PDB file of C-alpha atoms and ligand atoms in Angstrom:
ATOM      1  CA  MET A 157      77.697 -70.212 192.069  1.00 90.00           C
ATOM      2  CA  ALA A 158      75.482 -73.182 191.250  1.00 98.00           C
ATOM      3  CA  LEU A 159      71.730 -72.706 191.510  1.00 98.00           C
ATOM      4  CA  ILE A 160      69.831 -74.452 194.301  1.00 98.00           C
ATOM      5  CA  VAL A 161      66.402 -75.795 193.424  1.00 99.00           C
ATOM      6  CA  PRO A 162      64.401 -77.320 196.289  1.00 98.00           C
ATOM      7  CA  SER A 163      62.132 -80.221 195.379  1.00 98.00           C
ATOM      8  CA  ILE A 164      58.768 -80.002 197.088  1.00 98.00           C
ATOM      9  CA  LEU A 165      58.548 -83.816 197.078  1.00 97.00           C
ATOM     10  CA  SER A 166      60.160 -83.763 200.518  1.00 97.00           C
ATOM     11  CA  ALA A 167      57.947 -80.944 201.830  1.00 98.00           C
ATOM     12  CA  ASP A 168      55.012 -81.302 204.203  1.00 97.00           C
ATOM     13  CA  PHE A 169      52.109 -81.364 201.752  1.00 97.00           C
ATOM     14  CA  ALA A 170      49.627 -80.435 204.468  1.00 98.00           C
ATOM     15  CA  GLN A 171      51.429 -77.077 204.678  1.00 98.00           C
ATOM     16  CA  LEU A 172      52.530 -76.696 201.106  1.00 98.00           C
ATOM     17  CA  GLY A 173      51.988 -72.950 200.741  1.00 98.00           C
ATOM     18  CA  GLU A 174      54.037 -72.225 203.844  1.00 98.00           C
ATOM     19  CA  GLN A 175      56.767 -74.647 202.742  1.00 98.00           C
ATOM     20  CA  VAL A 176      56.988 -73.026 199.307  1.00 98.00           C
ATOM     21  CA  ARG A 177      57.220 -69.548 200.840  1.00 98.00           C
ATOM     22  CA  ALA A 178      59.917 -70.767 203.238  1.00 98.00           C
ATOM     23  CA  ALA A 179      62.088 -71.947 200.334  1.00 98.00           C
ATOM     24  CA  GLN A 180      61.715 -68.624 198.553  1.00 98.00           C
ATOM     25  CA  ALA A 181      62.476 -66.668 201.731  1.00 98.00           C
ATOM     26  CA  GLY A 182      65.509 -68.919 202.252  1.00 98.00           C
ATOM     27  CA  GLY A 183      66.982 -67.938 198.897  1.00 98.00           C
ATOM     28  CA  ALA A 184      65.983 -70.801 196.575  1.00 98.00           C
ATOM     29  CA  ASP A 185      66.721 -70.015 192.923  1.00 98.00           C
ATOM     30  CA  ARG A 186      63.629 -71.814 191.643  1.00 98.00           C
ATOM     31  CA  LEU A 187      61.412 -74.731 192.718  1.00 98.00           C
ATOM     32  CA  HIS A 188      61.139 -78.285 191.430  1.00 98.00           C
ATOM     33  CA  VAL A 189      57.851 -80.196 191.227  1.00 98.00           C
ATOM     34  CA  ASP A 190      58.160 -83.976 190.795  1.00 98.00           C
ATOM     35  CA  VAL A 191      55.324 -85.432 188.742  1.00 98.00           C
ATOM     36  CA  MET A 192      55.078 -89.246 188.906  1.00 98.00           C
ATOM     37  CA  ASP A 193      52.470 -91.511 187.350  1.00 98.00           C
ATOM     38  CA  GLY A 194      53.028 -94.968 188.841  1.00 98.00           C
ATOM     39  CA  ARG A 195      54.012 -96.219 185.378  1.00 98.00           C
ATOM     40  CA  PHE A 196      57.273 -94.573 184.306  1.00 98.00           C
ATOM     41  CA  VAL A 197      58.286 -94.714 187.975  1.00 98.00           C
ATOM     42  CA  PRO A 198      56.807 -96.819 190.785  1.00 98.00           C
ATOM     43  CA  ASN A 199      55.491 -93.842 192.774  1.00 98.00           C
ATOM     44  CA  ILE A 200      52.507 -91.510 192.193  1.00 98.00           C
ATOM     45  CA  THR A 201      52.712 -87.859 193.215  1.00 98.00           C
ATOM     46  CA  VAL A 202      51.000 -84.757 191.891  1.00 98.00           C
ATOM     47  CA  GLY A 203      49.461 -83.231 188.781  1.00 98.00           C
ATOM     48  CA  PRO A 204      48.738 -79.765 187.364  1.00 98.00           C
ATOM     49  CA  LEU A 205      46.387 -78.872 190.240  1.00 98.00           C
ATOM     50  CA  VAL A 206      49.234 -78.928 192.741  1.00 98.00           C
ATOM     51  CA  MET A 207      51.509 -77.058 190.318  1.00 98.00           C
ATOM     52  CA  GLU A 208      48.816 -74.366 190.174  1.00 98.00           C
ATOM     53  CA  ALA A 209      48.641 -74.253 193.978  1.00 98.00           C
ATOM     54  CA  VAL A 210      52.431 -73.892 194.245  1.00 98.00           C
ATOM     55  CA  ARG A 211      52.306 -71.119 191.628  1.00 98.00           C
ATOM     56  CA  ARG A 212      50.027 -69.077 193.880  1.00 98.00           C
ATOM     57  CA  HIS A 213      52.598 -69.054 196.700  1.00 98.00           C
ATOM     58  CA  THR A 214      55.793 -68.025 194.924  1.00 98.00           C
ATOM     59  CA  THR A 215      57.198 -65.686 192.322  1.00 98.00           C
ATOM     60  CA  LEU A 216      60.154 -68.032 191.692  1.00 98.00           C
ATOM     61  CA  PRO A 217      60.417 -69.909 188.393  1.00 98.00           C
ATOM     62  CA  LEU A 218      58.862 -73.384 188.649  1.00 98.00           C
ATOM     63  CA  GLU A 219      60.136 -76.509 186.969  1.00 98.00           C
ATOM     64  CA  ALA A 220      58.011 -79.592 186.296  1.00 98.00           C
ATOM     65  CA  HIS A 221      60.012 -82.833 186.313  1.00 99.00           C
ATOM     66  CA  LEU A 222      57.687 -85.116 184.382  1.00 99.00           C
ATOM     67  CA  MET A 223      58.376 -88.734 185.324  1.00 99.00           C
ATOM     68  CA  ILE A 224      55.410 -89.974 183.335  1.00 98.00           C
ATOM     69  CA  VAL A 225      54.806 -91.982 180.190  1.00 98.00           C
ATOM     70  CA  GLU A 226      53.727 -89.973 177.135  1.00 98.00           C
ATOM     71  CA  PRO A 227      54.733 -86.629 178.694  1.00 98.00           C
ATOM     72  CA  GLU A 228      53.801 -84.855 175.443  1.00 98.00           C
ATOM     73  CA  ARG A 229      50.136 -85.357 176.373  1.00 98.00           C
ATOM     74  CA  TYR A 230      50.494 -83.155 179.440  1.00 98.00           C
ATOM     75  CA  VAL A 231      52.914 -80.344 178.589  1.00 98.00           C
ATOM     76  CA  GLU A 232      50.117 -77.865 177.807  1.00 98.00           C
ATOM     77  CA  ASP A 233      48.416 -78.639 181.140  1.00 98.00           C
ATOM     78  CA  PHE A 234      51.575 -78.042 183.161  1.00 98.00           C
ATOM     79  CA  ALA A 235      52.449 -74.920 181.199  1.00 98.00           C
ATOM     80  CA  ARG A 236      48.979 -73.539 181.879  1.00 98.00           C
ATOM     81  CA  ALA A 237      49.323 -74.487 185.554  1.00 98.00           C
ATOM     82  CA  GLY A 238      52.358 -72.222 185.851  1.00 98.00           C
ATOM     83  CA  ALA A 239      55.489 -74.240 185.009  1.00 98.00           C
ATOM     84  CA  ASP A 240      58.260 -72.119 183.452  1.00 98.00           C
ATOM     85  CA  LEU A 241      60.513 -75.068 182.613  1.00 99.00           C
ATOM     86  CA  LEU A 242      59.229 -78.489 181.591  1.00 98.00           C
ATOM     87  CA  ILE A 243      61.565 -81.467 181.844  1.00 99.00           C
ATOM     88  CA  VAL A 244      60.674 -84.719 180.062  1.00 98.00           C
ATOM     89  CA  HIS A 245      62.531 -88.018 180.210  1.00 98.00           C
ATOM     90  CA  GLN A 246      64.332 -89.155 177.099  1.00 98.00           C
ATOM     91  CA  GLU A 247      63.251 -92.716 177.940  1.00 98.00           C
ATOM     92  CA  ALA A 248      59.566 -91.719 177.962  1.00 98.00           C
ATOM     93  CA  SER A 249      59.341 -89.666 174.783  1.00 97.00           C
ATOM     94  CA  PRO A 250      60.194 -91.416 171.498  1.00 96.00           C
ATOM     95  CA  HIS A 251      59.493 -88.212 169.522  1.00 98.00           C
ATOM     96  CA  LEU A 252      61.629 -86.127 171.798  1.00 98.00           C
ATOM     97  CA  HIS A 253      62.445 -83.455 169.231  1.00 98.00           C
ATOM     98  CA  ARG A 254      58.750 -82.782 168.676  1.00 98.00           C
ATOM     99  CA  THR A 255      58.056 -82.708 172.424  1.00 98.00           C
ATOM    100  CA  ILE A 256      60.866 -80.193 173.005  1.00 98.00           C
ATOM    101  CA  GLN A 257      59.552 -78.015 170.170  1.00 98.00           C
ATOM    102  CA  ARG A 258      56.039 -78.176 171.568  1.00 98.00           C
ATOM    103  CA  ILE A 259      57.240 -76.966 174.975  1.00 98.00           C
ATOM    104  CA  GLN A 260      59.256 -74.118 173.480  1.00 98.00           C
ATOM    105  CA  ARG A 261      56.352 -73.050 171.261  1.00 98.00           C
ATOM    106  CA  LEU A 262      54.331 -72.647 174.439  1.00 98.00           C
ATOM    107  CA  GLY A 263      56.926 -70.038 175.406  1.00 98.00           C
ATOM    108  CA  LYS A 264      58.478 -72.275 178.070  1.00 98.00           C
ATOM    109  CA  ARG A 265      61.994 -73.594 178.609  1.00 98.00           C
ATOM    110  CA  ALA A 266      62.477 -77.256 177.744  1.00 98.00           C
ATOM    111  CA  GLY A 267      64.661 -79.792 179.499  1.00 98.00           C
ATOM    112  CA  VAL A 268      65.482 -83.439 178.924  1.00 98.00           C
ATOM    113  CA  ALA A 269      66.255 -85.865 181.749  1.00 99.00           C
ATOM    114  CA  ILE A 270      68.118 -89.164 181.618  1.00 98.00           C
ATOM    115  CA  ASN A 271      68.116 -92.021 184.107  1.00 98.00           C
ATOM    116  CA  PRO A 272      71.380 -93.334 185.577  1.00 98.00           C
ATOM    117  CA  ALA A 273      71.536 -96.264 183.117  1.00 98.00           C
ATOM    118  CA  THR A 274      70.826 -94.176 180.009  1.00 98.00           C
ATOM    119  CA  PRO A 275      73.957 -93.419 177.978  1.00 98.00           C
ATOM    120  CA  LEU A 276      74.841 -89.831 177.072  1.00 98.00           C
ATOM    121  CA  ALA A 277      74.793 -90.826 173.412  1.00 98.00           C
ATOM    122  CA  MET A 278      70.989 -90.617 173.611  1.00 98.00           C
ATOM    123  CA  LEU A 279      71.356 -86.823 173.973  1.00 98.00           C
ATOM    124  CA  GLN A 280      73.740 -86.318 171.075  1.00 96.00           C
ATOM    125  CA  GLU A 281      71.155 -85.135 168.520  1.00 96.00           C
ATOM    126  CA  ILE A 282      69.027 -83.032 170.885  1.00 97.00           C
ATOM    127  CA  LEU A 283      71.656 -81.209 172.936  1.00 97.00           C
ATOM    128  CA  GLY A 284      71.645 -78.136 170.726  1.00 96.00           C
ATOM    129  CA  ASP A 285      67.861 -77.749 171.059  1.00 97.00           C
ATOM    130  CA  VAL A 286      67.274 -78.010 174.804  1.00 98.00           C
ATOM    131  CA  ASP A 287      67.552 -75.389 177.537  1.00 98.00           C
ATOM    132  CA  LEU A 288      68.548 -77.889 180.214  1.00 98.00           C
ATOM    133  CA  VAL A 289      69.832 -81.432 180.607  1.00 98.00           C
ATOM    134  CA  LEU A 290      68.952 -83.231 183.829  1.00 98.00           C
ATOM    135  CA  CYS A 291      71.334 -86.004 184.776  1.00 98.00           C
ATOM    136  CA  MET A 292      69.611 -88.216 187.365  1.00 99.00           C
ATOM    137  CA  THR A 293      71.916 -89.157 190.222  1.00 99.00           C
ATOM    138  CA  VAL A 294      69.397 -91.631 191.698  1.00 98.00           C
ATOM    139  CA  ASN A 295      66.859 -93.871 189.995  1.00 98.00           C
ATOM    140  CA  PRO A 296      63.777 -91.646 189.913  1.00 98.00           C
ATOM    141  CA  GLY A 297      60.763 -92.389 192.080  1.00 98.00           C
ATOM    142  CA  PHE A 298      61.560 -91.355 195.638  1.00 98.00           C
ATOM    143  CA  SER A 299      63.320 -88.676 197.614  1.00 97.00           C
ATOM    144  CA  GLY A 300      65.877 -89.512 200.268  1.00 98.00           C
ATOM    145  CA  GLN A 301      67.939 -91.969 198.212  1.00 98.00           C
ATOM    146  CA  ASP A 302      71.753 -92.040 198.176  1.00 98.00           C
ATOM    147  CA  PHE A 303      73.656 -90.120 195.509  1.00 98.00           C
ATOM    148  CA  ILE A 304      75.118 -92.588 192.985  1.00 98.00           C
ATOM    149  CA  SER A 305      78.743 -91.495 192.903  1.00 98.00           C
ATOM    150  CA  GLY A 306      79.308 -93.596 189.778  1.00 98.00           C
ATOM    151  CA  MET A 307      77.447 -90.765 187.975  1.00 98.00           C
ATOM    152  CA  LEU A 308      80.321 -88.297 188.505  1.00 98.00           C
ATOM    153  CA  PRO A 309      82.295 -89.341 185.400  1.00 98.00           C
ATOM    154  CA  LYS A 310      79.021 -89.151 183.436  1.00 98.00           C
ATOM    155  CA  ILE A 311      78.477 -85.561 184.631  1.00 98.00           C
ATOM    156  CA  GLU A 312      82.060 -84.722 183.590  1.00 98.00           C
ATOM    157  CA  ARG A 313      81.522 -86.217 180.137  1.00 98.00           C
ATOM    158  CA  LEU A 314      78.184 -84.431 179.788  1.00 98.00           C
ATOM    159  CA  ARG A 315      79.815 -81.086 180.645  1.00 98.00           C
ATOM    160  CA  ALA A 316      82.486 -81.762 177.994  1.00 98.00           C
ATOM    161  CA  MET A 317      79.800 -82.740 175.477  1.00 97.00           C
ATOM    162  CA  ILE A 318      77.882 -79.491 176.117  1.00 98.00           C
ATOM    163  CA  GLN A 319      81.078 -77.505 175.587  1.00 97.00           C
ATOM    164  CA  GLN A 320      81.959 -79.404 172.401  1.00 95.00           C
ATOM    165  CA  HIS A 321      78.508 -78.665 170.993  1.00 93.00           C
ATOM    166  CA  GLY A 322      78.812 -75.024 171.968  1.00 91.00           C
ATOM    167  CA  ALA A 323      75.418 -75.584 173.610  1.00 90.00           C
ATOM    168  CA  ARG A 324      74.196 -73.154 176.245  1.00 92.00           C
ATOM    169  CA  CYS A 325      72.012 -75.520 178.252  1.00 97.00           C
ATOM    170  CA  ASP A 326      72.103 -75.898 182.014  1.00 98.00           C
ATOM    171  CA  LEU A 327      73.454 -79.115 183.500  1.00 98.00           C
ATOM    172  CA  GLU A 328      71.175 -80.042 186.377  1.00 98.00           C
ATOM    173  CA  VAL A 329      71.585 -82.976 188.761  1.00 99.00           C
ATOM    174  CA  ASP A 330      68.769 -84.512 190.798  1.00 99.00           C
ATOM    175  CA  GLY A 331      68.865 -87.124 193.541  1.00 98.00           C
ATOM    176  CA  GLY A 332      70.841 -87.502 196.747  1.00 98.00           C
ATOM    177  CA  ILE A 333      72.185 -83.952 196.730  1.00 98.00           C
ATOM    178  CA  GLN A 334      73.433 -83.249 200.251  1.00 98.00           C
ATOM    179  CA  THR A 335      76.272 -81.168 201.692  1.00 98.00           C
ATOM    180  CA  GLN A 336      78.802 -83.900 200.795  1.00 98.00           C
ATOM    181  CA  SER A 337      77.612 -84.631 197.242  1.00 98.00           C
ATOM    182  CA  ALA A 338      76.745 -81.048 196.198  1.00 98.00           C
ATOM    183  CA  PRO A 339      80.351 -79.785 195.871  1.00 98.00           C
ATOM    184  CA  VAL A 340      81.553 -82.900 194.039  1.00 98.00           C
ATOM    185  CA  ALA A 341      78.649 -82.682 191.585  1.00 98.00           C
ATOM    186  CA  VAL A 342      79.514 -79.029 190.911  1.00 98.00           C
ATOM    187  CA  ARG A 343      83.193 -79.866 190.508  1.00 98.00           C
ATOM    188  CA  ALA A 344      82.186 -82.501 187.945  1.00 98.00           C
ATOM    189  CA  GLY A 345      80.311 -79.838 185.944  1.00 98.00           C
ATOM    190  CA  ALA A 346      76.781 -79.422 187.292  1.00 98.00           C
ATOM    191  CA  ASN A 347      75.498 -75.848 187.564  1.00 98.00           C
ATOM    192  CA  VAL A 348      71.988 -76.533 188.907  1.00 98.00           C
ATOM    193  CA  LEU A 349      71.317 -78.718 191.959  1.00 98.00           C
ATOM    194  CA  VAL A 350      67.908 -80.136 192.850  1.00 99.00           C
ATOM    195  CA  ALA A 351      67.619 -80.920 196.547  1.00 98.00           C
ATOM    196  CA  GLY A 352      64.643 -82.502 198.316  1.00 98.00           C
ATOM    197  CA  SER A 353      65.526 -83.949 201.696  1.00 98.00           C
ATOM    198  CA  ALA A 354      68.596 -81.715 202.142  1.00 98.00           C
ATOM    199  CA  VAL A 355      66.236 -78.716 202.138  1.00 98.00           C
ATOM    200  CA  TYR A 356      62.918 -79.930 203.525  1.00 98.00           C
ATOM    201  CA  GLY A 357      64.393 -82.595 205.783  1.00 97.00           C
ATOM    202  CA  ASP A 358      66.545 -80.091 207.644  1.00 97.00           C
ATOM    203  CA  ALA A 359      65.485 -80.016 211.290  1.00 97.00           C
ATOM    204  CA  ASP A 360      65.997 -76.230 211.341  1.00 97.00           C
ATOM    205  CA  GLY A 361      63.780 -75.612 208.320  1.00 97.00           C
ATOM    206  CA  ALA A 362      64.119 -75.073 204.587  1.00 98.00           C
ATOM    207  CA  ALA A 363      66.109 -71.835 204.848  1.00 98.00           C
ATOM    208  CA  ALA A 364      68.708 -73.563 207.029  1.00 98.00           C
ATOM    209  CA  GLY A 365      68.920 -76.465 204.578  1.00 98.00           C
ATOM    210  CA  ILE A 366      69.547 -74.079 201.681  1.00 98.00           C
ATOM    211  CA  ALA A 367      72.136 -72.159 203.715  1.00 98.00           C
ATOM    212  CA  ARG A 368      73.990 -75.378 204.569  1.00 98.00           C
ATOM    213  CA  LEU A 369      74.109 -76.354 200.890  1.00 98.00           C
ATOM    214  CA  ARG A 370      75.416 -72.911 199.921  1.00 98.00           C
ATOM    215  CA  ALA A 371      78.059 -73.077 202.648  1.00 98.00           C
ATOM    216  CA  ALA A 372      79.171 -76.494 201.358  1.00 98.00           C
ATOM    217  CA  LEU A 373      79.595 -74.969 197.885  1.00 98.00           C
ATOM    218  CA  ALA A 374      81.498 -71.884 199.025  1.00 95.00           C
TER     219      ALA A 374
HETATM  220  C1  DX5 B 139      63.516 -88.336 192.566  1.00 75.03           C
HETATM  221  C2  DX5 B 139      63.068 -86.920 192.298  1.00 75.03           C
HETATM  222  C3  DX5 B 139      63.876 -85.932 193.022  1.00 75.03           C
HETATM  223  C4  DX5 B 139      63.749 -86.028 194.522  1.00 75.03           C
HETATM  224  C5  DX5 B 139      65.032 -85.558 195.110  1.00 75.03           C
HETATM  225  O1  DX5 B 139      62.842 -89.207 191.747  1.00 75.03           O
HETATM  226  O2  DX5 B 139      63.163 -86.639 190.912  1.00 75.03           O
HETATM  227  O3  DX5 B 139      63.621 -84.613 192.574  1.00 75.03           O
HETATM  228  O4  DX5 B 139      62.717 -85.246 195.051  1.00 75.03           O
HETATM  229  O5  DX5 B 139      65.025 -85.817 196.484  1.00 75.03           O
HETATM  230  P1  DX5 B 139      66.401 -85.968 197.277  1.00 75.03           P
HETATM  231  O6  DX5 B 139      67.146 -84.675 197.114  1.00 75.03           O
HETATM  232  O7  DX5 B 139      65.971 -86.249 198.680  1.00 75.03           O
HETATM  233  O8  DX5 B 139      67.137 -87.135 196.647  1.00 75.03           O
HETATM  234 ZN1   ZN B 140      63.054 -84.507 190.356  1.00 75.03          ZN
END
């Protein structure tokens, strides 16, 4: 079964602790914190302080999705704030190999994300070194966007590439994951699904949103 990772970007930030606990109680596998700087992406969200606050309300593993320029400058801060997995964008880190090493030397898992327009070839030389590849299925910046179904063949090719390399990394997808897109993304080869609005936008609460996603995958 694919892992379900709620993104707190769609949560009610005025009640963040409660929203984090609701996702854990509802059976989330880990939690996703979207860090945006207004430069790599048009939006600005949260920093290590909020990661630290989330950490206090859950025992689940936390992932930091760093949508920021020069992510290498901040990996120590997010690791210290409680992130277990740090994901940097290939497009934002010219010395990606060094950044990945730095994260792993901190004792954390390291992931690399690519935008919809970035070719898989950009991962060729790093695939064997990372713990996770994040294939964006929307252009990063906002929750609630539509899943780009043109990414499905890319997910299939990425799964094949991981197998060819004998790599053991996770294949995560992020953006527009709903009950319709979740099963097709998994069929294409994803084994970790980030979901923002499908979880926190559910009128019956986060647990219901997670349950609906799991039912769609069954
Ligand atoms: C988008 C973020 C996503 C976002 C997903 O830039 O990286 O993690 O929160 O939200 P949904 O699931 O609503 O597309
Ligand atoms: Zn994200």
